[in-house]
PDB file of C-alpha atoms in Angstrom:
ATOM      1  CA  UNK A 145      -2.918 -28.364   1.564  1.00 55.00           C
ATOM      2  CA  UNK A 146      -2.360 -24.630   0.308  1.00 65.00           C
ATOM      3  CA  UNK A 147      -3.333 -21.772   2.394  1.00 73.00           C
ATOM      4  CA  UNK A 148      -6.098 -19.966   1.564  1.00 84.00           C
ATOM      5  CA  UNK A 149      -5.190 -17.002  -0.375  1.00 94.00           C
ATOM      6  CA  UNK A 150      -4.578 -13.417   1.514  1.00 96.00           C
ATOM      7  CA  UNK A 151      -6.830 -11.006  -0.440  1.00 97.00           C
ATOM      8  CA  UNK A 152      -9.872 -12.042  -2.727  1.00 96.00           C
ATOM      9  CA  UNK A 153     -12.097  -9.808  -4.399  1.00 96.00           C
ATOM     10  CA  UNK A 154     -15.503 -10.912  -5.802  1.00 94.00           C
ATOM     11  CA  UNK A 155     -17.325  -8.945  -8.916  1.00 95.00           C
ATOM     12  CA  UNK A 156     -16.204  -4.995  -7.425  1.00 96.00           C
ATOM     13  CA  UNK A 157     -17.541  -2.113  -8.762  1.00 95.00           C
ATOM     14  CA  UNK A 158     -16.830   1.638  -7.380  1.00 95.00           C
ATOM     15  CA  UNK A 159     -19.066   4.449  -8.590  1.00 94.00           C
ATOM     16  CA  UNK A 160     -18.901   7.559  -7.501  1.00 92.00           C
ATOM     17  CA  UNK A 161     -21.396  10.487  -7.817  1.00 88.00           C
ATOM     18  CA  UNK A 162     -20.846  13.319 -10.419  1.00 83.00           C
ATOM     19  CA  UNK A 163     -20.141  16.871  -8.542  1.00 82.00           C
ATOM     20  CA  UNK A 164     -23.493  19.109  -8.853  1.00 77.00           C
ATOM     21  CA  UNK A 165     -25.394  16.153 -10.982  1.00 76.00           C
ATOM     22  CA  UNK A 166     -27.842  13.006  -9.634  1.00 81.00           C
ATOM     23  CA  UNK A 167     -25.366  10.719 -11.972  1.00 87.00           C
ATOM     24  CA  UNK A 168     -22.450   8.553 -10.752  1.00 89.00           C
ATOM     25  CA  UNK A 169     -19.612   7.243 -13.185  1.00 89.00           C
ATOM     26  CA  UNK A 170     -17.807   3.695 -12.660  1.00 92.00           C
ATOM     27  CA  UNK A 171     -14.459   4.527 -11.293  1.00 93.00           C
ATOM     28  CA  UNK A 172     -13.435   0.512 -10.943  1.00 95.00           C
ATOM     29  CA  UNK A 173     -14.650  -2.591 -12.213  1.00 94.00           C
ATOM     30  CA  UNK A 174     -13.035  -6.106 -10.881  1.00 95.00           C
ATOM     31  CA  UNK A 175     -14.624  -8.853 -11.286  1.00 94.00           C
ATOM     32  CA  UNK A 176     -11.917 -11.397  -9.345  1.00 94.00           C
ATOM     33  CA  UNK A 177      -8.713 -11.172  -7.296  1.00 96.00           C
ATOM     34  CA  UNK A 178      -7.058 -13.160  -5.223  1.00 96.00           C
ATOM     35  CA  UNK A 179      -4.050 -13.055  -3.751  1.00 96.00           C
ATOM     36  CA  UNK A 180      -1.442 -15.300  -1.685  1.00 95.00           C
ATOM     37  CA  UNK A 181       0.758 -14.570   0.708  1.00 94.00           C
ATOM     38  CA  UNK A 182       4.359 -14.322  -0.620  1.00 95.00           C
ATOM     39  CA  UNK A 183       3.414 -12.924  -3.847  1.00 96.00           C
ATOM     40  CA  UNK A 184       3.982  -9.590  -5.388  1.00 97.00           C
ATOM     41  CA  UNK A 185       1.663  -8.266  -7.762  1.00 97.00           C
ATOM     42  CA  UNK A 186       1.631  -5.078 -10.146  1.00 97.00           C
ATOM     43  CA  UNK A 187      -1.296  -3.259 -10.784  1.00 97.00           C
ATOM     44  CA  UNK A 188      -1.227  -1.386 -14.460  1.00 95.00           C
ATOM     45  CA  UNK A 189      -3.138   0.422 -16.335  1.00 92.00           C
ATOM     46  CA  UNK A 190      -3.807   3.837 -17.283  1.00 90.00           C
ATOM     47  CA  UNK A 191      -4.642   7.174 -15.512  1.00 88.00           C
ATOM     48  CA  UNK A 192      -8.085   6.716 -14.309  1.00 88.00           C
ATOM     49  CA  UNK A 193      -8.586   3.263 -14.363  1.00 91.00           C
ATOM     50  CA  UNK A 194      -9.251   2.845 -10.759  1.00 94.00           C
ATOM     51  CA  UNK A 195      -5.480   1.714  -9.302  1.00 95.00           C
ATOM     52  CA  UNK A 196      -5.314   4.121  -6.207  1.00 96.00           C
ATOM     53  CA  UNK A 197      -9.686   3.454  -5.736  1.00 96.00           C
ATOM     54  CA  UNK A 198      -8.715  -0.302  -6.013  1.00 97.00           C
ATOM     55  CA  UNK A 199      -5.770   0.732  -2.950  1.00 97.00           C
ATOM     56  CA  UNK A 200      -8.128   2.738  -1.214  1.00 96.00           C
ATOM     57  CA  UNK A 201     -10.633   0.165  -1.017  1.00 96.00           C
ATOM     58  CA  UNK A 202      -8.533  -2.638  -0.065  1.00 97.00           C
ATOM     59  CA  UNK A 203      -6.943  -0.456   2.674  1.00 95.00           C
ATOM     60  CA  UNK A 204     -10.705   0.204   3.666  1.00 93.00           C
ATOM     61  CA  UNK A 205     -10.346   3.890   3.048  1.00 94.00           C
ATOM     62  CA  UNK A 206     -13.363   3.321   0.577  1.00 94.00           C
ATOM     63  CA  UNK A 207     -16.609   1.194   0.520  1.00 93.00           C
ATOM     64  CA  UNK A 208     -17.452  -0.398  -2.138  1.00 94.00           C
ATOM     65  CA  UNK A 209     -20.397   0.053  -4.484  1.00 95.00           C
ATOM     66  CA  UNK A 210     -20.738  -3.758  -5.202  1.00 95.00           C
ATOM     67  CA  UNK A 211     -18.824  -6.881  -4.575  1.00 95.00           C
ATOM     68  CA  UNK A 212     -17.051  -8.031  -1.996  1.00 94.00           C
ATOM     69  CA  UNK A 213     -13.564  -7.755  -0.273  1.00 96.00           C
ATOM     70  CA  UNK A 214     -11.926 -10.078   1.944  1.00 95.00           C
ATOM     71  CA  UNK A 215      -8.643  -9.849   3.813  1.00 95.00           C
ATOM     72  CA  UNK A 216      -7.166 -13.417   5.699  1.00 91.00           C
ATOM     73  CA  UNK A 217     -11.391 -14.224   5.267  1.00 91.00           C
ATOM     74  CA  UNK A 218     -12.395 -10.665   6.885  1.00 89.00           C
ATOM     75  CA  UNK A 219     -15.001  -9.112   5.138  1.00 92.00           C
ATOM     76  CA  UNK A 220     -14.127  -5.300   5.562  1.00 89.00           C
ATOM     77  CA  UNK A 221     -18.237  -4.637   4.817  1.00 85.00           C
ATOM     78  CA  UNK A 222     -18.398  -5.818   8.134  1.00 87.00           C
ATOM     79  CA  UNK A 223     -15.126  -3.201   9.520  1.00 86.00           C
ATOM     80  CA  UNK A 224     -16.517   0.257  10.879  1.00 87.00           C
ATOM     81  CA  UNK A 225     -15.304   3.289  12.779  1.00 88.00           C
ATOM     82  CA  UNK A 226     -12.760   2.102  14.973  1.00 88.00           C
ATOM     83  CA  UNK A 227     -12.496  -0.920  14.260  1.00 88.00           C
ATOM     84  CA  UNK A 228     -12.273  -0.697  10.780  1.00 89.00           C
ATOM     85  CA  UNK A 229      -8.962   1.627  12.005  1.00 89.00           C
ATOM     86  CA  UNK A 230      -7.911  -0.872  14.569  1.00 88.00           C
ATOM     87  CA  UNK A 231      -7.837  -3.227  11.389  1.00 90.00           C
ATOM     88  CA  UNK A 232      -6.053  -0.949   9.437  1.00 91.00           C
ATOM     89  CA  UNK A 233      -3.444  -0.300  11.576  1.00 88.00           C
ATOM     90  CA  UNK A 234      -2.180  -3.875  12.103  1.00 88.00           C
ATOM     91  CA  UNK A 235      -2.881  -5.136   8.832  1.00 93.00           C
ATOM     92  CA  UNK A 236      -2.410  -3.029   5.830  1.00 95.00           C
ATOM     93  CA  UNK A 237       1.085  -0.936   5.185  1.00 95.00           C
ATOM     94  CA  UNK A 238      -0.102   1.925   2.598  1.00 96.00           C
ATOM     95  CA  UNK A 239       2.926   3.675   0.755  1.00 95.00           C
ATOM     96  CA  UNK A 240       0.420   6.543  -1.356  1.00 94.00           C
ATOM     97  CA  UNK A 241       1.333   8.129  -3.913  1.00 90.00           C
ATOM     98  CA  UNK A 242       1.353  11.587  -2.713  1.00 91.00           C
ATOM     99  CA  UNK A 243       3.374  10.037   0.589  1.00 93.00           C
ATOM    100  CA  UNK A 244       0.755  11.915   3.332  1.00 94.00           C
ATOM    101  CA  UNK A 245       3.643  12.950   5.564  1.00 96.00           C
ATOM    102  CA  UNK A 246       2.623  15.050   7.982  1.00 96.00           C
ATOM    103  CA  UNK A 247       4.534  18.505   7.474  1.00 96.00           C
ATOM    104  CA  UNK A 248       4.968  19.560  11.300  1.00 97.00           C
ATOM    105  CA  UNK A 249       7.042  16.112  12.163  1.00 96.00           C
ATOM    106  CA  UNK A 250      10.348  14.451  11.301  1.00 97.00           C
ATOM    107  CA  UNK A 251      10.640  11.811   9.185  1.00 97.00           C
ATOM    108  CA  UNK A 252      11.557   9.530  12.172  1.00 97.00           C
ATOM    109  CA  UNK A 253       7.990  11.227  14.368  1.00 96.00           C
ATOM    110  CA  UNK A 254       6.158  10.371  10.622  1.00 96.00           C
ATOM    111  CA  UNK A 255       7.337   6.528  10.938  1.00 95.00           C
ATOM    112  CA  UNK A 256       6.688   6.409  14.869  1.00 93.00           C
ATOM    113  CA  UNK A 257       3.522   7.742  14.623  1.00 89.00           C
ATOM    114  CA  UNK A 258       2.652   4.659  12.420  1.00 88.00           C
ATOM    115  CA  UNK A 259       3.850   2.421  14.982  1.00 88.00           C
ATOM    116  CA  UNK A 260       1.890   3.982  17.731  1.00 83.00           C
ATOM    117  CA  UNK A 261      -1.344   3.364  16.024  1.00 78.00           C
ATOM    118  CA  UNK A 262      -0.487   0.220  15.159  1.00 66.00           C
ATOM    119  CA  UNK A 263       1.118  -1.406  17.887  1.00 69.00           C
ATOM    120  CA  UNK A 264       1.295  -1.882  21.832  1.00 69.00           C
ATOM    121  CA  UNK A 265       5.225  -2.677  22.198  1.00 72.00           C
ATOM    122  CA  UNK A 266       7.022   0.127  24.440  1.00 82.00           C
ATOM    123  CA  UNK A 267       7.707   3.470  23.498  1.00 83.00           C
ATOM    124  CA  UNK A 268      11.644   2.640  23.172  1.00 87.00           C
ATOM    125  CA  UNK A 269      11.237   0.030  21.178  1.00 89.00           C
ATOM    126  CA  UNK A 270       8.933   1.617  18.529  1.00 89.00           C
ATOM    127  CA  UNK A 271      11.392   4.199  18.163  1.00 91.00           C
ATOM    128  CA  UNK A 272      14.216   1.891  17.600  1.00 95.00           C
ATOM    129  CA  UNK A 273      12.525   0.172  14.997  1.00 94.00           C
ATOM    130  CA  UNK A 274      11.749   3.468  13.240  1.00 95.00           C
ATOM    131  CA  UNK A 275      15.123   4.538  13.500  1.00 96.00           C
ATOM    132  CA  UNK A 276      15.858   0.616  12.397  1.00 96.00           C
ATOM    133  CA  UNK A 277      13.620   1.160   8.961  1.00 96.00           C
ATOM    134  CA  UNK A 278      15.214   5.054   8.275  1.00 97.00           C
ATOM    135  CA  UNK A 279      18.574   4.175   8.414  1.00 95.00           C
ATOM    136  CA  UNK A 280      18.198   0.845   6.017  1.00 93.00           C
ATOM    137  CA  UNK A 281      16.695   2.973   3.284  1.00 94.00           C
ATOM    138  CA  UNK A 282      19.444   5.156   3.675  1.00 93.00           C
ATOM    139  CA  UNK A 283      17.733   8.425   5.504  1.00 95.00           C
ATOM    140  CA  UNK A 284      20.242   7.770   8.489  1.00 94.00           C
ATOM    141  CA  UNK A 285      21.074  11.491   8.337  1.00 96.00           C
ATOM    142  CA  UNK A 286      17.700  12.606   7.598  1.00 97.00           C
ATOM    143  CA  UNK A 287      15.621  11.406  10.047  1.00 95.00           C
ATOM    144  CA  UNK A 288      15.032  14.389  11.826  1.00 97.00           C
ATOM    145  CA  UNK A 289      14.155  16.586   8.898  1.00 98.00           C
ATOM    146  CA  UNK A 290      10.682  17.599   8.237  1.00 98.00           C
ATOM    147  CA  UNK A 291       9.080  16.768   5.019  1.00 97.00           C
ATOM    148  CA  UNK A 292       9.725  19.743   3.564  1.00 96.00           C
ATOM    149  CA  UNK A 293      13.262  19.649   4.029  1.00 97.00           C
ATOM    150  CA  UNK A 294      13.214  16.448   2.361  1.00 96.00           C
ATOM    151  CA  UNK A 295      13.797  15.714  -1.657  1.00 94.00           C
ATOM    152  CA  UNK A 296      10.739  13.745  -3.431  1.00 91.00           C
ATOM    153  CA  UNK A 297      13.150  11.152  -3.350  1.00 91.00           C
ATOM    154  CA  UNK A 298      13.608  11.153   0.247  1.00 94.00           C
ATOM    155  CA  UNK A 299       9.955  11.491   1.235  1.00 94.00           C
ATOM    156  CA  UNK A 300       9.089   8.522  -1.046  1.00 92.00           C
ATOM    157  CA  UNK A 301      11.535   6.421   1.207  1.00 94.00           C
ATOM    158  CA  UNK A 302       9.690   7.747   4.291  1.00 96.00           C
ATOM    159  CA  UNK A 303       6.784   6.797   3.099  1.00 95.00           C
ATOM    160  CA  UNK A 304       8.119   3.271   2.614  1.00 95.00           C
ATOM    161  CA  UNK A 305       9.863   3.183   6.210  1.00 96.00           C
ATOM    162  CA  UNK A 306       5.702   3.981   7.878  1.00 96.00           C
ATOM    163  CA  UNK A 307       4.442   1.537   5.375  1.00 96.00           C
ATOM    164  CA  UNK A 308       6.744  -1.231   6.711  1.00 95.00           C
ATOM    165  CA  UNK A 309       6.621  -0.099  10.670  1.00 93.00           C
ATOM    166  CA  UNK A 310       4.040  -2.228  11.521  1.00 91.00           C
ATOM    167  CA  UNK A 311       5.588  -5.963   9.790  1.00 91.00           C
ATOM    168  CA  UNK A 312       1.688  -5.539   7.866  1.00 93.00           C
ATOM    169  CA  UNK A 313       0.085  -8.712   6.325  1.00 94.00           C
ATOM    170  CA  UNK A 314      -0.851  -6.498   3.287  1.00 97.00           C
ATOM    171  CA  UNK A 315       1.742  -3.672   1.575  1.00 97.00           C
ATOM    172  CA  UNK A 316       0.017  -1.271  -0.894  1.00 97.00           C
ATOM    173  CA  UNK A 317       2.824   0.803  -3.019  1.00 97.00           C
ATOM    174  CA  UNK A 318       0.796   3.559  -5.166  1.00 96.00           C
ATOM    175  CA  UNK A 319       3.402   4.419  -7.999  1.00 93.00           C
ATOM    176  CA  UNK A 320       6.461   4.201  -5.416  1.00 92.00           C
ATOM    177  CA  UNK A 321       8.480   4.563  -7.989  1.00 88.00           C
ATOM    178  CA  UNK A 322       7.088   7.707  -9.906  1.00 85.00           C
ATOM    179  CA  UNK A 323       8.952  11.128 -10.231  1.00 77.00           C
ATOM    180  CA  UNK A 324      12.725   9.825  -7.843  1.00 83.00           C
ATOM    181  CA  UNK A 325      15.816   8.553  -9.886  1.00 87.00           C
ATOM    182  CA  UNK A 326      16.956   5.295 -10.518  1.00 90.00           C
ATOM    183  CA  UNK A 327      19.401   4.559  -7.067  1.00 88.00           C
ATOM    184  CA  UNK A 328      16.144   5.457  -5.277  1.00 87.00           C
ATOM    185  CA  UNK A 329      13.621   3.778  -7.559  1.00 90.00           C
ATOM    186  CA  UNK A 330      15.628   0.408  -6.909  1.00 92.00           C
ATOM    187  CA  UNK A 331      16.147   1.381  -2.671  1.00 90.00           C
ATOM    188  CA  UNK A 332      12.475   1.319  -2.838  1.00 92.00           C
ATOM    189  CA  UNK A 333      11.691  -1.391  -5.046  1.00 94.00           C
ATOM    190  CA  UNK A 334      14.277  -3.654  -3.234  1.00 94.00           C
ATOM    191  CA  UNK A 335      13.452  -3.172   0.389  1.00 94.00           C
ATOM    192  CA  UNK A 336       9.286  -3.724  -0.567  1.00 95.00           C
ATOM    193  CA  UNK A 337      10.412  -7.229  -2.588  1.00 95.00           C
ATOM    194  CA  UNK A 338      12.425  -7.943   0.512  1.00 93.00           C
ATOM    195  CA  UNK A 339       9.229  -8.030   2.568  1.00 91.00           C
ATOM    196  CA  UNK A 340       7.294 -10.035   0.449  1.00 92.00           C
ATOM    197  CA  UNK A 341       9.626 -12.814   0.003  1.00 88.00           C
ATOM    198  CA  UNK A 342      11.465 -13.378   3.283  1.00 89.00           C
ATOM    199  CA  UNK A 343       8.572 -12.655   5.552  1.00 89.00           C
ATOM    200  CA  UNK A 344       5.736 -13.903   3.082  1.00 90.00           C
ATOM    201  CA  UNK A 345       3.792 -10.700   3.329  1.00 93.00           C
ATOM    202  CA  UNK A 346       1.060  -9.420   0.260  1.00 96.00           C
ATOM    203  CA  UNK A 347       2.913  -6.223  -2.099  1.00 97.00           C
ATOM    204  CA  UNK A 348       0.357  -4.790  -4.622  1.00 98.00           C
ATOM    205  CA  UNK A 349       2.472  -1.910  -6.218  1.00 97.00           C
ATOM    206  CA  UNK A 350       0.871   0.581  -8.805  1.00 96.00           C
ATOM    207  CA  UNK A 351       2.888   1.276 -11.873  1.00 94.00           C
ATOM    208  CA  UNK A 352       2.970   3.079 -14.775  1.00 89.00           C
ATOM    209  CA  UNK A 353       6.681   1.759 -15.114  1.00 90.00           C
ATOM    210  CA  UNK A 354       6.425  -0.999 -17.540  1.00 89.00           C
ATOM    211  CA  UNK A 355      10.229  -1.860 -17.732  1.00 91.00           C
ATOM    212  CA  UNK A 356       9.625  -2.837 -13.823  1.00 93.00           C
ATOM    213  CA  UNK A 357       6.881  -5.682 -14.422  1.00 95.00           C
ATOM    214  CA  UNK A 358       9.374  -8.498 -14.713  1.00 95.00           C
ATOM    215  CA  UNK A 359      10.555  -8.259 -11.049  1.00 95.00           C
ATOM    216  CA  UNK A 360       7.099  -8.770 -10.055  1.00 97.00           C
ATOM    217  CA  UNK A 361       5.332 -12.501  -9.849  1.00 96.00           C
ATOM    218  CA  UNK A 362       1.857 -11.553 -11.751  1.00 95.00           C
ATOM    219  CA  UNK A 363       0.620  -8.646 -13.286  1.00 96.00           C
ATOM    220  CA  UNK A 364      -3.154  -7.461 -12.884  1.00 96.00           C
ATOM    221  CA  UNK A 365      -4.330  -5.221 -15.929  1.00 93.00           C
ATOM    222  CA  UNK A 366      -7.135  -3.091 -14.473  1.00 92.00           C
ATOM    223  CA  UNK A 367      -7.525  -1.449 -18.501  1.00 76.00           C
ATOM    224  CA  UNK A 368      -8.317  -5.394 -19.382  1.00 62.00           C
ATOM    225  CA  UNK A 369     -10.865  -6.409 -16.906  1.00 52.00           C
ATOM    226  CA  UNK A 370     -12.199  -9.287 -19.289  1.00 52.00           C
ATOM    227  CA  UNK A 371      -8.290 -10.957 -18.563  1.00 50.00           C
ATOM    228  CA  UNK A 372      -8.474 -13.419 -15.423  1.00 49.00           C
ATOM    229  CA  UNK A 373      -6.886 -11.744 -12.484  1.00 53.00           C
ATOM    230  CA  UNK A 374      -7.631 -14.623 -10.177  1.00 49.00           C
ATOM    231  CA  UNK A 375      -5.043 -17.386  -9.392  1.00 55.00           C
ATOM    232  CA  UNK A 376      -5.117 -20.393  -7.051  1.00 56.00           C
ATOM    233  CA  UNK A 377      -2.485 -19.836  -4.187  1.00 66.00           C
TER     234      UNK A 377
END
């Protein structure tokens, strides 16, 4: 019997309300989604047609309008406060886009501080496994730098290392790709496929990159939401 799939998304709608007016625009429309674990899925389409709200929402950053979102059969309408953070923490990696390092830390205090929301094992241990994720992305001698002493390139992988601290159910990759060169694009792209296929973890990565779709197993086109993005695991 198949297991049931990971994510599903019923008939989702995001609006949001227009600064200074009483009106609201549609910032996402989805009408399905699911899924499965052990599959990695790119999310295309152009600027402003809801990829990072569609992130946001699945990492339960954002409520949605309408619809509903499930994650291993958890509704997150259900998730608040801290336990919607709790949740969060153990379940969802979230790579974004603008990487959301903090400036005042080291890359290696950036990735530990994921593990220490997200998990109870000792102190020692976390750090190890911080250290563990750095030095396999190749920041083995940037570790302790601070963001800022970091290239884009180097932050990106950061941002990957904190994504993956926590072994998540569910990776999110917001254009992980976007604005590094091509030995760090495929670091990046690489290590997130690894996940997905040996552990059977969930990789949703957002992409403007077209020439990158074929290393993915589907393709969801949020600029074609008439196009079936549902799929029986």
């Amino acid at each position: 019997m198949p297991a049931p799939p990971v994510i599903v998304v019923h008939d989702l709608i995001k609006r949001f309300r227009v600064p200074g007016a009483t009106t609201t625009f549609v910032a996402l429309t989805l009408p399905s989604l699911e899924v499965c674990g052990g599959e990695a899925v790119a999310v295309v389409g152009p600027s402003g047609s809801g990829k990072t709200t569609l992130f946001h929402i699945l990492a339960g950053l954002l409520s949605p309008s309408q619809g509903e979102v499930l994650i291993h059969g958890v509704s997150l309408g259900v998730l608040h406060g801290k336990d919607r953070d709790r949740w969060r923490a153990r379940t969802i990696g979230y790579a974004f886009q603008s990487f959301n390092l903090l400036a005042a830390f080291s890359a290696l205090e950036n990735v530990c501080l994921a593990l220490d929301l997200g998990t109870t094992v000792p102190r020692a241990a976390r750090r190890a496994r911080a250290r563990a994720l750095l030095d396999e992305l190749g920041l083995g001698s940037r570790m302790h730098h601070r963001p800022g002493e970091l290239s884009t390139g180097e932050q990106q992988r950061v941002a990957v290392a904190r994504a993956l601290a926590n072994a998540p159910e569910v990776l999110l990759a917001d254009e992980p790709t976007a604005s590094v060169d091509p030995e760090t694009r495929e670091v990046v792209l690489s290590r997130l496929l690894r996940e997905v296929h040996i552990s059977k973890k969930v990789l949703l990565v957002a992409t403007h990159d077209r020439s990158l779709l074929t290393r993915f197993d589907r393709v969801v086109h949020l600029d074609q939401p008439d196009l079936p993005a549902a799929t029986p695991c």
